[in-house]
């Protein structure tokens, strides 16, 4: 079944919260992955950044493929049947519940975001197999305990959960704060739970220039980090092979170069990994 939270705001109230005068990360990312939920201001910044660093399109697309591979691995090889996806973003093809329930229809998923445009599209995320369940929380990453409490209405937090935080922690400027948020979230999940993270990284002059240009656009800033800071977010967890690596090189499947054919995986400025809580 799917669960629609009656507290979700009315369409008019949601629209009143949406600012179309400045770029927005969820819409900007949606534009880069080929979605339709963006405005002129997002496309304008997107085109400017493509000129600075065309490789950001590859980062967006291959990060999405990484999500699919990580979810399939957790469901098929680790037996995970519950996911908490924080920083959901706008719905596109192969969201977490699509991938998970295709592999195991009974899987339960809770999405978390606090963006009004994502909220407006939440109903597209609230689809589910009859055997499974999905929910959406309008909640803030900076309040992990509130997220966990609300998620417990749909998920059984005494059983392992796959915590997904993809392309989201870059919005937290201070690495120590980002690390503390991850620690608090994982503290509320039992042994045998898994953390999946990926983010854009400061691994090329082009990516750093693209990040600087985006942050000057008026959007909520997104800070690219060194790879060792991504790795540090997994402190205390047991990394799943191959550890922290470019998203294209994390357990690549038949799709080869990032998801679009045979060949060597693309080199991209995005790193991620999966870790198990002992």
Tab-separated table of C-alpha atoms in Angstrom:
chain	number	residue	atom	x	y	z
A	1	UNK	CA	0.000	0.000	0.000
A	2	UNK	CA	1.040	3.650	-0.158
A	3	UNK	CA	0.549	6.047	2.713
A	4	UNK	CA	-0.410	9.671	2.171
A	5	UNK	CA	0.217	11.857	5.198
A	6	UNK	CA	-2.906	13.971	5.770
A	7	UNK	CA	-0.660	16.692	7.168
A	8	UNK	CA	0.850	17.333	3.734
A	9	UNK	CA	0.093	20.929	2.858
A	10	UNK	CA	-2.476	22.026	0.303
A	11	UNK	CA	-1.265	22.640	-3.225
A	12	UNK	CA	-1.760	26.388	-2.863
A	13	UNK	CA	0.258	26.529	0.351
A	14	UNK	CA	3.049	24.511	-1.208
A	15	UNK	CA	3.187	26.711	-4.306
A	16	UNK	CA	3.430	29.794	-2.108
A	17	UNK	CA	6.661	28.400	-0.628
A	18	UNK	CA	8.337	27.779	-4.006
A	19	UNK	CA	10.814	30.474	-5.068
A	20	UNK	CA	11.230	30.545	-8.846
A	21	UNK	CA	13.473	33.631	-8.835
A	22	UNK	CA	16.661	31.842	-7.748
A	23	UNK	CA	18.145	28.502	-8.768
A	24	UNK	CA	17.371	25.500	-6.617
A	25	UNK	CA	19.481	22.401	-6.150
A	26	UNK	CA	16.708	19.816	-6.611
A	27	UNK	CA	15.473	21.516	-9.800
A	28	UNK	CA	19.028	22.080	-11.052
A	29	UNK	CA	19.869	18.391	-10.510
A	30	UNK	CA	16.579	17.377	-12.115
A	31	UNK	CA	17.559	19.371	-15.212
A	32	UNK	CA	20.936	17.634	-15.370
A	33	UNK	CA	19.446	14.123	-15.166
A	34	UNK	CA	16.936	14.874	-17.916
A	35	UNK	CA	13.858	15.557	-15.780
A	36	UNK	CA	11.089	18.072	-16.448
A	37	UNK	CA	10.677	19.755	-13.057
A	38	UNK	CA	12.767	22.922	-13.389
A	39	UNK	CA	12.398	26.592	-14.272
A	40	UNK	CA	14.176	29.030	-16.582
A	41	UNK	CA	16.486	30.178	-13.808
A	42	UNK	CA	17.622	26.601	-13.151
A	43	UNK	CA	18.216	25.925	-16.843
A	44	UNK	CA	20.147	29.175	-17.256
A	45	UNK	CA	22.531	28.309	-14.429
A	46	UNK	CA	22.725	24.744	-15.699
A	47	UNK	CA	23.803	25.893	-19.143
A	48	UNK	CA	26.383	28.270	-17.662
A	49	UNK	CA	27.854	25.490	-15.558
A	50	UNK	CA	27.889	23.074	-18.502
A	51	UNK	CA	30.148	25.575	-20.262
A	52	UNK	CA	32.448	25.725	-17.243
A	53	UNK	CA	32.428	21.984	-16.536
A	54	UNK	CA	30.467	19.655	-18.831
A	55	UNK	CA	31.446	16.741	-16.604
A	56	UNK	CA	28.856	17.737	-14.009
A	57	UNK	CA	26.192	16.156	-16.210
A	58	UNK	CA	28.083	12.858	-15.918
A	59	UNK	CA	28.226	13.303	-12.149
A	60	UNK	CA	24.455	13.752	-11.971
A	61	UNK	CA	23.646	10.778	-14.180
A	62	UNK	CA	26.183	8.353	-12.729
A	63	UNK	CA	25.263	9.246	-9.149
A	64	UNK	CA	21.734	8.144	-10.020
A	65	UNK	CA	23.058	4.848	-11.363
A	66	UNK	CA	25.062	4.425	-8.152
A	67	UNK	CA	21.843	4.729	-6.149
A	68	UNK	CA	20.304	1.900	-8.165
A	69	UNK	CA	23.282	-0.413	-7.748
A	70	UNK	CA	23.568	0.283	-4.031
A	71	UNK	CA	19.865	-0.358	-3.413
A	72	UNK	CA	19.908	-3.568	-5.461
A	73	UNK	CA	22.970	-4.780	-3.567
A	74	UNK	CA	21.390	-4.073	-0.191
A	75	UNK	CA	18.133	-5.786	-1.110
A	76	UNK	CA	19.458	-8.779	-3.031
A	77	UNK	CA	22.729	-9.477	-1.225
A	78	UNK	CA	22.256	-8.008	2.247
A	79	UNK	CA	18.579	-8.715	2.840
A	80	UNK	CA	17.573	-5.134	3.576
A	81	UNK	CA	13.826	-4.565	3.364
A	82	UNK	CA	13.594	-1.037	4.784
A	83	UNK	CA	15.069	2.229	3.513
A	84	UNK	CA	15.265	5.752	4.911
A	85	UNK	CA	16.124	8.117	2.031
A	86	UNK	CA	17.113	11.611	3.234
A	87	UNK	CA	17.435	14.449	0.754
A	88	UNK	CA	15.088	12.730	-1.640
A	89	UNK	CA	15.119	15.296	-4.407
A	90	UNK	CA	12.603	15.376	-7.214
A	91	UNK	CA	11.157	12.082	-8.424
A	92	UNK	CA	12.682	10.722	-11.618
A	93	UNK	CA	13.008	7.207	-12.990
A	94	UNK	CA	14.221	4.490	-10.626
A	95	UNK	CA	13.704	6.155	-7.276
A	96	UNK	CA	14.719	4.129	-4.212
A	97	UNK	CA	11.304	2.493	-3.860
A	98	UNK	CA	11.159	1.632	-7.567
A	99	UNK	CA	14.478	-0.221	-7.427
A	100	UNK	CA	13.917	-1.836	-4.027
A	101	UNK	CA	10.366	-3.049	-4.611
A	102	UNK	CA	11.241	-4.366	-8.048
A	103	UNK	CA	13.695	-6.679	-6.285
A	104	UNK	CA	11.604	-7.323	-3.156
A	105	UNK	CA	7.984	-6.104	-3.332
A	106	UNK	CA	7.540	-6.137	0.444
A	107	UNK	CA	10.195	-3.433	0.996
A	108	UNK	CA	9.248	-0.294	2.956
A	109	UNK	CA	10.664	3.132	2.157
A	110	UNK	CA	10.461	6.495	3.907
A	111	UNK	CA	11.552	9.568	1.963
A	112	UNK	CA	12.653	12.726	3.769
A	113	UNK	CA	13.028	16.246	2.395
A	114	UNK	CA	12.014	19.746	3.457
A	115	UNK	CA	11.833	21.372	0.059
A	116	UNK	CA	8.437	22.705	-1.055
A	117	UNK	CA	8.839	21.601	-4.674
A	118	UNK	CA	9.762	18.074	-3.594
A	119	UNK	CA	6.765	18.158	-1.262
A	120	UNK	CA	4.568	19.195	-4.180
A	121	UNK	CA	5.690	16.076	-6.023
A	122	UNK	CA	5.553	13.791	-2.989
A	123	UNK	CA	2.527	11.929	-4.298
A	124	UNK	CA	4.685	10.590	-7.132
A	125	UNK	CA	6.922	9.066	-4.478
A	126	UNK	CA	4.023	7.650	-2.502
A	127	UNK	CA	3.390	4.754	-4.836
A	128	UNK	CA	4.070	1.256	-3.671
A	129	UNK	CA	3.532	-2.395	-4.351
A	130	UNK	CA	0.572	-3.868	-2.442
A	131	UNK	CA	3.030	-5.847	-0.307
A	132	UNK	CA	5.254	-2.881	0.547
A	133	UNK	CA	4.793	0.607	1.869
A	134	UNK	CA	6.109	4.118	1.205
A	135	UNK	CA	5.850	7.374	3.113
A	136	UNK	CA	7.161	10.921	2.817
A	137	UNK	CA	8.299	13.154	5.673
A	138	UNK	CA	8.526	16.928	5.378
A	139	UNK	CA	11.430	17.123	7.807
A	140	UNK	CA	14.838	18.701	8.295
A	141	UNK	CA	18.202	16.930	8.075
A	142	UNK	CA	19.341	19.023	11.044
A	143	UNK	CA	16.872	17.257	13.354
A	144	UNK	CA	17.858	13.569	13.074
A	145	UNK	CA	15.964	12.486	16.162
A	146	UNK	CA	12.690	13.911	14.813
A	147	UNK	CA	13.293	12.135	11.493
A	148	UNK	CA	13.878	8.819	13.219
A	149	UNK	CA	10.826	9.203	15.449
A	150	UNK	CA	8.552	9.967	12.489
A	151	UNK	CA	10.098	7.250	10.316
A	152	UNK	CA	9.290	4.731	13.045
A	153	UNK	CA	5.623	4.994	12.094
A	154	UNK	CA	6.417	3.182	8.828
A	155	UNK	CA	9.715	1.401	9.478
A	156	UNK	CA	10.539	-1.102	12.215
A	157	UNK	CA	13.622	0.530	13.694
A	158	UNK	CA	14.454	-2.610	15.649
A	159	UNK	CA	15.355	-4.220	12.312
A	160	UNK	CA	18.139	-3.196	9.887
A	161	UNK	CA	17.532	-0.148	7.708
A	162	UNK	CA	19.337	1.139	4.624
A	163	UNK	CA	20.017	4.851	5.233
A	164	UNK	CA	20.498	6.698	1.931
A	165	UNK	CA	22.001	10.236	1.876
A	166	UNK	CA	22.903	11.008	-1.713
A	167	UNK	CA	24.097	14.366	-3.032
A	168	UNK	CA	22.777	16.053	0.094
A	169	UNK	CA	25.548	16.471	2.672
A	170	UNK	CA	27.343	18.943	0.399
A	171	UNK	CA	24.745	21.452	1.537
A	172	UNK	CA	26.163	21.223	5.079
A	173	UNK	CA	29.056	23.668	5.052
A	174	UNK	CA	30.889	22.380	8.120
A	175	UNK	CA	32.232	18.847	7.743
A	176	UNK	CA	32.123	18.299	11.510
A	177	UNK	CA	28.417	19.143	11.505
A	178	UNK	CA	27.765	16.809	8.564
A	179	UNK	CA	29.624	14.017	10.351
A	180	UNK	CA	27.682	14.588	13.568
A	181	UNK	CA	24.357	14.446	11.702
A	182	UNK	CA	25.301	11.117	10.125
A	183	UNK	CA	26.415	9.763	13.501
A	184	UNK	CA	23.134	10.768	15.141
A	185	UNK	CA	21.086	9.160	12.389
A	186	UNK	CA	23.041	5.908	12.510
A	187	UNK	CA	22.805	5.887	16.325
A	188	UNK	CA	19.045	5.458	15.970
A	189	UNK	CA	19.369	2.435	13.694
A	190	UNK	CA	20.174	-1.102	14.819
A	191	UNK	CA	23.193	-3.284	14.156
A	192	UNK	CA	23.143	-4.612	10.613
A	193	UNK	CA	21.898	-1.319	9.155
A	194	UNK	CA	23.737	0.232	6.204
A	195	UNK	CA	24.745	3.781	5.323
A	196	UNK	CA	24.998	4.810	1.660
A	197	UNK	CA	26.490	8.201	0.820
A	198	UNK	CA	27.672	9.862	-2.359
A	199	UNK	CA	28.548	13.473	-3.052
A	200	UNK	CA	30.375	15.572	-5.586
A	201	UNK	CA	34.045	15.960	-4.699
A	202	UNK	CA	36.795	18.566	-5.029
A	203	UNK	CA	38.812	16.263	-7.260
A	204	UNK	CA	39.294	18.459	-10.336
A	205	UNK	CA	39.666	22.177	-11.081
A	206	UNK	CA	36.545	21.932	-13.255
A	207	UNK	CA	34.353	20.625	-10.446
A	208	UNK	CA	35.680	23.233	-8.023
A	209	UNK	CA	34.968	25.986	-10.574
A	210	UNK	CA	31.469	24.609	-11.191
A	211	UNK	CA	30.760	24.534	-7.459
A	212	UNK	CA	31.979	28.111	-7.060
A	213	UNK	CA	29.782	29.282	-9.953
A	214	UNK	CA	26.742	27.491	-8.555
A	215	UNK	CA	27.297	28.979	-5.109
A	216	UNK	CA	27.445	32.467	-6.628
A	217	UNK	CA	24.090	31.932	-8.377
A	218	UNK	CA	21.984	32.652	-5.306
A	219	UNK	CA	21.069	29.018	-4.723
A	220	UNK	CA	21.600	27.331	-1.368
A	221	UNK	CA	25.343	26.587	-1.536
A	222	UNK	CA	26.722	23.112	-2.204
A	223	UNK	CA	30.282	22.516	-1.023
A	224	UNK	CA	32.433	19.915	-2.759
A	225	UNK	CA	34.769	18.078	-0.385
A	226	UNK	CA	38.006	16.101	-0.548
A	227	UNK	CA	37.528	12.347	-0.816
A	228	UNK	CA	38.989	11.753	2.647
A	229	UNK	CA	36.166	13.833	4.149
A	230	UNK	CA	33.591	11.645	2.388
A	231	UNK	CA	35.365	8.580	3.771
A	232	UNK	CA	35.381	10.050	7.292
A	233	UNK	CA	31.573	10.049	7.320
A	234	UNK	CA	31.739	6.238	7.529
A	235	UNK	CA	33.778	6.211	10.746
A	236	UNK	CA	32.905	3.180	12.886
A	237	UNK	CA	31.219	1.335	10.039
A	238	UNK	CA	32.392	-1.701	8.080
A	239	UNK	CA	32.852	-0.649	4.469
A	240	UNK	CA	31.372	-2.855	1.763
A	241	UNK	CA	33.881	-3.619	-0.990
A	242	UNK	CA	35.255	-1.765	-2.915
A	243	UNK	CA	35.106	0.885	-0.179
A	244	UNK	CA	35.008	4.608	-0.956
A	245	UNK	CA	35.446	5.081	-4.673
A	246	UNK	CA	34.198	6.988	-7.682
A	247	UNK	CA	30.493	6.272	-8.009
A	248	UNK	CA	31.041	4.698	-11.429
A	249	UNK	CA	33.487	2.195	-9.931
A	250	UNK	CA	31.339	1.015	-7.029
A	251	UNK	CA	30.328	-2.518	-8.056
A	252	UNK	CA	29.807	-1.647	-11.730
A	253	UNK	CA	27.350	-3.895	-13.509
A	254	UNK	CA	26.947	-4.654	-17.189
A	255	UNK	CA	26.342	-0.992	-17.976
A	256	UNK	CA	30.076	-0.298	-17.970
A	257	UNK	CA	30.875	3.389	-18.325
A	258	UNK	CA	28.579	4.819	-15.741
A	259	UNK	CA	25.463	3.121	-17.029
A	260	UNK	CA	25.314	3.573	-20.766
A	261	UNK	CA	27.186	0.781	-22.459
A	262	UNK	CA	30.181	-1.482	-22.352
A	263	UNK	CA	33.637	-0.210	-21.530
A	264	UNK	CA	35.645	1.198	-18.673
A	265	UNK	CA	33.717	3.215	-16.065
A	266	UNK	CA	33.844	6.963	-16.543
A	267	UNK	CA	36.081	9.056	-14.325
A	268	UNK	CA	33.774	11.413	-12.431
A	269	UNK	CA	34.090	13.899	-9.590
A	270	UNK	CA	31.697	12.052	-7.309
A	271	UNK	CA	32.634	9.495	-4.691
A	272	UNK	CA	30.538	7.261	-2.509
A	273	UNK	CA	30.339	4.060	-0.582
A	274	UNK	CA	28.259	1.765	1.577
A	275	UNK	CA	29.027	0.858	5.194
A	276	UNK	CA	27.505	-1.590	7.662
A	277	UNK	CA	26.846	-0.787	11.299
A	278	UNK	CA	28.440	-3.571	13.410
